[in-house]
mmCIF file of C-alpha atoms in Angstrom:
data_model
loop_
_atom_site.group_PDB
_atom_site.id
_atom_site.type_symbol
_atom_site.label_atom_id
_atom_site.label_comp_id
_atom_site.label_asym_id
_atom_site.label_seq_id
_atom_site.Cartn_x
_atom_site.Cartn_y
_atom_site.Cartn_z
ATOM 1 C CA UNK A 1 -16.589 1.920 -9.376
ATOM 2 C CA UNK A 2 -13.201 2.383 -11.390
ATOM 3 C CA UNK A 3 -10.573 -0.184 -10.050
ATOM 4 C CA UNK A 4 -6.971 -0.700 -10.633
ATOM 5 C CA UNK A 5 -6.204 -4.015 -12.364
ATOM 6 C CA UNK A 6 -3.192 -6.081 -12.692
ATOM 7 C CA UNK A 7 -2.911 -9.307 -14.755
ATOM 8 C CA UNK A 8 -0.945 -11.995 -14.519
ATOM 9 C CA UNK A 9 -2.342 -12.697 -10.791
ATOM 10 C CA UNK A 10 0.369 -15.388 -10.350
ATOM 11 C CA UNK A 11 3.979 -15.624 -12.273
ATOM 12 C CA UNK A 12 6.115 -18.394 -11.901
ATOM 13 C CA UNK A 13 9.566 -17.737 -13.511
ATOM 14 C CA UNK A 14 13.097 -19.423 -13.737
ATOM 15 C CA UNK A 15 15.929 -17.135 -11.901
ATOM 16 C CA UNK A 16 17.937 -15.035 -14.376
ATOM 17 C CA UNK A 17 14.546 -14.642 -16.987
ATOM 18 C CA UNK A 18 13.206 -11.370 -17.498
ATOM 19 C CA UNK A 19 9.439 -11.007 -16.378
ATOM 20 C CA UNK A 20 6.759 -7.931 -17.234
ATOM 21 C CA UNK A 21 4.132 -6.916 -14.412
ATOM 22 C CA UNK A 22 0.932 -5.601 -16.214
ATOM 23 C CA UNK A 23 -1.348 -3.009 -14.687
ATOM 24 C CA UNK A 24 -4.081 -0.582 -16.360
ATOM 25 C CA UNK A 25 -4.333 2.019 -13.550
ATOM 26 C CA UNK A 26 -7.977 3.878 -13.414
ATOM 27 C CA UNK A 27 -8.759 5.904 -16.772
ATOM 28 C CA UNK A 28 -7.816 10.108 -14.784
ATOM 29 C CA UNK A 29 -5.423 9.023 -12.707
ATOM 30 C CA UNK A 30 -2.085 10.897 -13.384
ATOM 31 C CA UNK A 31 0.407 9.403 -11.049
ATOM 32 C CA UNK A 32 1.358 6.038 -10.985
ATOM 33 C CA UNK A 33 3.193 3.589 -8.458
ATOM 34 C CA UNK A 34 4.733 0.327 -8.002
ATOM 35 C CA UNK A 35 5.177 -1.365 -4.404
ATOM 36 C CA UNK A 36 6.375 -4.802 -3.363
ATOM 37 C CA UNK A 37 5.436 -7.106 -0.225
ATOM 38 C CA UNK A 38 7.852 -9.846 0.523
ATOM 39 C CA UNK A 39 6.187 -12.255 1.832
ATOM 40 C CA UNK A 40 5.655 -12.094 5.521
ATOM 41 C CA UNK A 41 7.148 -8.503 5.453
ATOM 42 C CA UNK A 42 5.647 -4.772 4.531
ATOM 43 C CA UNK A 43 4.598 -3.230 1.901
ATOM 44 C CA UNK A 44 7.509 -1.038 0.232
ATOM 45 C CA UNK A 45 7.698 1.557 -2.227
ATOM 46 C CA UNK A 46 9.545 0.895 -5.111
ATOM 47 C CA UNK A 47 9.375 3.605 -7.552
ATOM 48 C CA UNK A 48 7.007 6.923 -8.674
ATOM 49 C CA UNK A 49 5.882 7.812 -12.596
ATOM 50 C CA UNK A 50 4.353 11.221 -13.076
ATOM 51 C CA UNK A 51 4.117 12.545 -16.659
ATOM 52 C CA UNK A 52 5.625 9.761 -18.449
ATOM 53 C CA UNK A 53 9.285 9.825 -16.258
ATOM 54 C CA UNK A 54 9.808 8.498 -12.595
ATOM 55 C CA UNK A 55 9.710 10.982 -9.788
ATOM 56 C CA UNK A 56 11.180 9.205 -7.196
ATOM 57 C CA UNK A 57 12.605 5.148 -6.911
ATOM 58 C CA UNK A 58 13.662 3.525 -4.096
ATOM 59 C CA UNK A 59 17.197 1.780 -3.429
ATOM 60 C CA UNK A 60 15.700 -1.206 -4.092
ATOM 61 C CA UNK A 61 14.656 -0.133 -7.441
ATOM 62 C CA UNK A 62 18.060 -0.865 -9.428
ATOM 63 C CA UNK A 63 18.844 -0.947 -12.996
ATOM 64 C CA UNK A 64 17.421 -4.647 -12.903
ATOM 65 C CA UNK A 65 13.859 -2.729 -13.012
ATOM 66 C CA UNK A 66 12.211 -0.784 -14.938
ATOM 67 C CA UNK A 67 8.996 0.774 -15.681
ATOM 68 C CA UNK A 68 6.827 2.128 -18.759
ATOM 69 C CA UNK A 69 3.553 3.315 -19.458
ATOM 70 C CA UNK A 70 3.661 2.421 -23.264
ATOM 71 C CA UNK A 71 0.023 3.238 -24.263
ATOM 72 C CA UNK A 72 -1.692 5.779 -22.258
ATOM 73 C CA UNK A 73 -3.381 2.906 -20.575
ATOM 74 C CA UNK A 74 -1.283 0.300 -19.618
ATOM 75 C CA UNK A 75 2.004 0.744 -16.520
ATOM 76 C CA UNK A 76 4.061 -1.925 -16.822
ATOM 77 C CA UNK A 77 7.023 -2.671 -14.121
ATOM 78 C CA UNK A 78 9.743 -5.194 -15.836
ATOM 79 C CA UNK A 79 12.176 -7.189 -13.952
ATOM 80 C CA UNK A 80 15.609 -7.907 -16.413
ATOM 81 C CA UNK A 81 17.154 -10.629 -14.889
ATOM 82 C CA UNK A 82 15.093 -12.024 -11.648
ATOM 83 C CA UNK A 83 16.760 -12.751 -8.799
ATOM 84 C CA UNK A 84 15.150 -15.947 -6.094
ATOM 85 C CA UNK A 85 14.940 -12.212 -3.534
ATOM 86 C CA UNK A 86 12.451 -10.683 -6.172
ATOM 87 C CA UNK A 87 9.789 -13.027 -4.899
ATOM 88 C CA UNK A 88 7.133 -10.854 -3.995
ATOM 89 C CA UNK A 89 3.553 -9.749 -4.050
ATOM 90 C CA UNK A 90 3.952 -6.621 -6.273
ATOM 91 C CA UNK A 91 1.561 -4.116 -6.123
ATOM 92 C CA UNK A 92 0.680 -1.647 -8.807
ATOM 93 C CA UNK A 93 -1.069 1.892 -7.556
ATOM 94 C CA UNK A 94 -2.547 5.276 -9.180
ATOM 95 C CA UNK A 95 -4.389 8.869 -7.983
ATOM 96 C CA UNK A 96 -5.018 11.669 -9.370
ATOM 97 C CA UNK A 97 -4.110 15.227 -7.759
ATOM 98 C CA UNK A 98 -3.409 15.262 -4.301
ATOM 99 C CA UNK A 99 -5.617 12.242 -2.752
ATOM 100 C CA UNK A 100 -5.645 8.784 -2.109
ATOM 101 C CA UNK A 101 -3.555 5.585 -3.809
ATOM 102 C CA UNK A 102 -5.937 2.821 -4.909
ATOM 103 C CA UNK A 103 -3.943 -0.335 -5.484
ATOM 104 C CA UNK A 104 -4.738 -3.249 -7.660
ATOM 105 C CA UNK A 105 -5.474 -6.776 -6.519
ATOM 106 C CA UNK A 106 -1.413 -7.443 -6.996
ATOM 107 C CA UNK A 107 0.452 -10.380 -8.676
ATOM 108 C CA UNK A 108 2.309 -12.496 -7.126
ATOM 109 C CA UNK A 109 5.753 -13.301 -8.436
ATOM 110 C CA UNK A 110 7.592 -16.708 -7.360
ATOM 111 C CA UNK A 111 11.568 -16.577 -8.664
ATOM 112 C CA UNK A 112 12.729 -20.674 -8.639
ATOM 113 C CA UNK B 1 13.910 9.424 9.169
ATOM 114 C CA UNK B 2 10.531 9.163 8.082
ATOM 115 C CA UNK B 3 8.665 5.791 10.027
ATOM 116 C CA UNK B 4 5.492 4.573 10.321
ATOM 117 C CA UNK B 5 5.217 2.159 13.352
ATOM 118 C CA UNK B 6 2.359 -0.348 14.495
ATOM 119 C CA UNK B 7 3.289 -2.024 17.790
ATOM 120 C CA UNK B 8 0.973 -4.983 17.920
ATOM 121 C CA UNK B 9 2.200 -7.671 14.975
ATOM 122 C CA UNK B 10 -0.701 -9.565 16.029
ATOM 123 C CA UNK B 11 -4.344 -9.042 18.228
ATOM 124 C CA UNK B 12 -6.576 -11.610 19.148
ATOM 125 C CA UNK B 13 -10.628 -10.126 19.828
ATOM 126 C CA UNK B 14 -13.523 -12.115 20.418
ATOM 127 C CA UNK B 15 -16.421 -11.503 17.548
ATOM 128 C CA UNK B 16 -18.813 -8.818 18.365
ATOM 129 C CA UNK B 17 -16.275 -7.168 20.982
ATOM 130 C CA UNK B 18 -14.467 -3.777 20.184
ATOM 131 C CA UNK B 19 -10.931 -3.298 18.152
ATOM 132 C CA UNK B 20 -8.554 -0.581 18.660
ATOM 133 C CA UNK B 21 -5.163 -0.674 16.340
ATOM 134 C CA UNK B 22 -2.656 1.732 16.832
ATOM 135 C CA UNK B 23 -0.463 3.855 14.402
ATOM 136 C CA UNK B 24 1.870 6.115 15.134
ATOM 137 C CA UNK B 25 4.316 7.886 12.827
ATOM 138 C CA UNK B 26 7.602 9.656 13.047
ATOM 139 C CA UNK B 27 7.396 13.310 11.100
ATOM 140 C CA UNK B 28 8.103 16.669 11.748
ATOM 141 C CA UNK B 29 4.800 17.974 10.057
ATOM 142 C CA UNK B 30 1.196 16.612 9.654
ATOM 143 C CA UNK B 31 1.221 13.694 7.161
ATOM 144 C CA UNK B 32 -1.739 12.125 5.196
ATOM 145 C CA UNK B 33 -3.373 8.971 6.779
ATOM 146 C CA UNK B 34 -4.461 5.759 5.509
ATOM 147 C CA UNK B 35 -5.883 2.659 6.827
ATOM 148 C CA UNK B 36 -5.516 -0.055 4.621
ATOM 149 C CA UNK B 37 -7.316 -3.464 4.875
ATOM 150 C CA UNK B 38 -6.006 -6.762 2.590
ATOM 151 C CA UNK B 39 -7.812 -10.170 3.421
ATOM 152 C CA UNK B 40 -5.537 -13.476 2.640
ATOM 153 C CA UNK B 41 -4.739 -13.625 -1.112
ATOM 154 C CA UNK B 42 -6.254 -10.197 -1.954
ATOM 155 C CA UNK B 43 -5.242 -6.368 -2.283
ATOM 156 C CA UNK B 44 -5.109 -3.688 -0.241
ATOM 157 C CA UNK B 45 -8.701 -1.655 0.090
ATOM 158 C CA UNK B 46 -8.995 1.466 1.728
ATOM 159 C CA UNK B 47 -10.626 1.971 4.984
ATOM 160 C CA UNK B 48 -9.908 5.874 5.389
ATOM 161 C CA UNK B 49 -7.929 8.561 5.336
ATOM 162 C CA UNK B 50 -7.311 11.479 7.141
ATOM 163 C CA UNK B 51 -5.726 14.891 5.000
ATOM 164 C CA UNK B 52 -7.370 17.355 7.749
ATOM 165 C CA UNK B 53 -9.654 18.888 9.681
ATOM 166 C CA UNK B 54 -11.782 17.102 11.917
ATOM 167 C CA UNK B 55 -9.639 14.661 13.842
ATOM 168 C CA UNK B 56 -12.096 11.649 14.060
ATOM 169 C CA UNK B 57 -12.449 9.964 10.398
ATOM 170 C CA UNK B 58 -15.545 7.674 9.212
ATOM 171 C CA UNK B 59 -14.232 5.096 6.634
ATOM 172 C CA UNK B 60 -16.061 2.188 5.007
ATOM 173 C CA UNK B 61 -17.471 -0.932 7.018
ATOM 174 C CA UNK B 62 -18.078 0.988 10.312
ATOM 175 C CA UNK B 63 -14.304 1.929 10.873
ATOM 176 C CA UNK B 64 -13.211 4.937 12.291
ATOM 177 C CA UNK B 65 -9.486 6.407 13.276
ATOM 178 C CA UNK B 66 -8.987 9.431 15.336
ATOM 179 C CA UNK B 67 -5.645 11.463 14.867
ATOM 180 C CA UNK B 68 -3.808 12.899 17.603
ATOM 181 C CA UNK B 69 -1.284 15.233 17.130
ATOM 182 C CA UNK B 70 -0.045 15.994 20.494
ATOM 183 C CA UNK B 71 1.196 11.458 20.335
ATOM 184 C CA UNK B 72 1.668 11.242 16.505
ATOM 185 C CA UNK B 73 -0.957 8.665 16.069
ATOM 186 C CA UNK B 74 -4.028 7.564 13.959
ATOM 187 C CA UNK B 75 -5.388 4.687 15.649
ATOM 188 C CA UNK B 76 -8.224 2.602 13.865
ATOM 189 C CA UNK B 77 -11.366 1.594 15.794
ATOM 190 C CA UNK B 78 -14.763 -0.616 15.111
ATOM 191 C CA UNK B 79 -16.943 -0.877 18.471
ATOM 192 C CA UNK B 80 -18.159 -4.643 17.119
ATOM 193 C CA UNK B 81 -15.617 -6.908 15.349
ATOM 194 C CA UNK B 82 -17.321 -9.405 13.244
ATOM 195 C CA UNK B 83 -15.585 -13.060 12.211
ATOM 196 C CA UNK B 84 -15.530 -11.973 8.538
ATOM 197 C CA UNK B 85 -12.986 -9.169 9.206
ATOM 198 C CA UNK B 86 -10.214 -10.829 10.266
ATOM 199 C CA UNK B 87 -7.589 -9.877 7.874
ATOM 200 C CA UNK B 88 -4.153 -7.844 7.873
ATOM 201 C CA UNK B 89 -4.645 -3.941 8.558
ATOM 202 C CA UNK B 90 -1.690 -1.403 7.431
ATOM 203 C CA UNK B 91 -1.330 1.785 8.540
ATOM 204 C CA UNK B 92 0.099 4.011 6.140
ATOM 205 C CA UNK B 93 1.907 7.650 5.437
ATOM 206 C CA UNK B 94 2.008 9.935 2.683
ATOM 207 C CA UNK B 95 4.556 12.435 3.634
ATOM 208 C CA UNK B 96 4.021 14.993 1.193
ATOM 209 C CA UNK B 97 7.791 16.356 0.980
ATOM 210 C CA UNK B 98 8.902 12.992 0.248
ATOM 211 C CA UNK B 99 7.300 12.206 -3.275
ATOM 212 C CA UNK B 100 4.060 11.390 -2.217
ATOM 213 C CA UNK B 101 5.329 7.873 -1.685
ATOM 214 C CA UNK B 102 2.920 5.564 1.047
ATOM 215 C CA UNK B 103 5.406 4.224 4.106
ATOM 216 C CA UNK B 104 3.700 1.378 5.314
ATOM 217 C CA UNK B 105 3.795 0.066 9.153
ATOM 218 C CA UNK B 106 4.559 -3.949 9.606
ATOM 219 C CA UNK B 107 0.819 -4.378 9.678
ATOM 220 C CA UNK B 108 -1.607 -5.663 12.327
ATOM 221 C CA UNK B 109 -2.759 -9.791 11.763
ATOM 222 C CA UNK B 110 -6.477 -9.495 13.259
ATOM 223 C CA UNK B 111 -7.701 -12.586 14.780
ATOM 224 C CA UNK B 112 -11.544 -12.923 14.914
ATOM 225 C CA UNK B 113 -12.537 -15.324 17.834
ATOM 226 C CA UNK B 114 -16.290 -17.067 17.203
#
């Protein structure tokens, strides 16, 4: 069965670097999603990317972040400048028309 | 606003004895419905979903989730609860006028007693 895959499964990065999420969503999916899960909190939304432009971002998504889909295959969220708050589970997600998200396995991002 | 709320942070069941988590949302139309399951350390699988028609949903693993309308809620039910599923269960909303975005409730820590 197609599955949504994310690599690394663990960062480790020094506050202030910039850091690249990597996630190959399944091969017909058209819409494409990033969420977050602080840890010990829930899931949230942080931004929407339909037709190679974001549909929708949350106010948590600031100009820090940013997202790309680069080679038809690949989605990749980027963080600029991290922040010790960006430490998160981040999870990358994709459908097709109107049905279910399936998310990847998620990386987990530790800001020191 | 748009919420998704799961009342019980944590529930304690003995194995092989019944679960019921509850769901409820805050909308002025009928969203779409998800179950999500992640164990420790993993992702977040599917259980079911509900988009509509019949009311009571079959999802993987023997889960089911009936929505009610009339009490905005989707609760998620297994009539035997083995050790192997204790795990974190999220609720979550797609409300379609919104972007299609998933709210997620706080989430449901399952405890499986041997």
């Amino acid at each position: 069965e197609p599955e949504v895959t994310q690599t690394p499964s663990h960062q480790v990065t020094q506050m202030g670097q910039e850091v690249i999420l990597r996630c190959v969503p399944i091969s017909n999916h058209l819409y494409f999603y990033w969420y977050r899960q602080i840890l010990g909190q829930k899931v949230e939304f942080l931004v929407s990317f339909y037709n190679n432009e974001i549909s929708e971002k949350s106010e948590i998504f600031d100009d820090q972040f940013s997202v790309e889909r680069p080679d038809g295959s690949n989605f990749t969220l980027k963080i600029r400048s991290t922040k010790l708050e960006d430490s998160a589970m981040y999870f990358c997600a994709s459908r097709q028309d109107l049905d279910t998200q399936y998310f990847g396995p998620g990386t987990r991002l530790t800001v020191l | 606003a748009q919420s998704v709320t799961q009342p019980d942070i944590h529930i304690t069941v003995s194995e092989g004895a019944s679960l019921e988590l509850r769901c409820n949302y805050s909308y002025g139309a009928t969203p779409y419905l998800f179950w999500y399951v992640q164990s420790p350390g993993q992702g977040l699988q599917l259980l079911l979903k509900y988009f509509s028609g019949d009311t009571l949903v079959q999802g993987i693993k023997g889960f089911e989730a009936e929505f009610k309308r009339s009490q905005s809620s989707f609760n998620l039910r297994k009539p035997s609860v083995p050790w192997s599923e204790a795990a974190e269960y999220f609720c979550a909303v797609c409300f379609m006028e919104y972007g299609n975005k998933l709210v997620f409730g706080a989430g449901t820590i399952l405890r499986v007693k041997s």
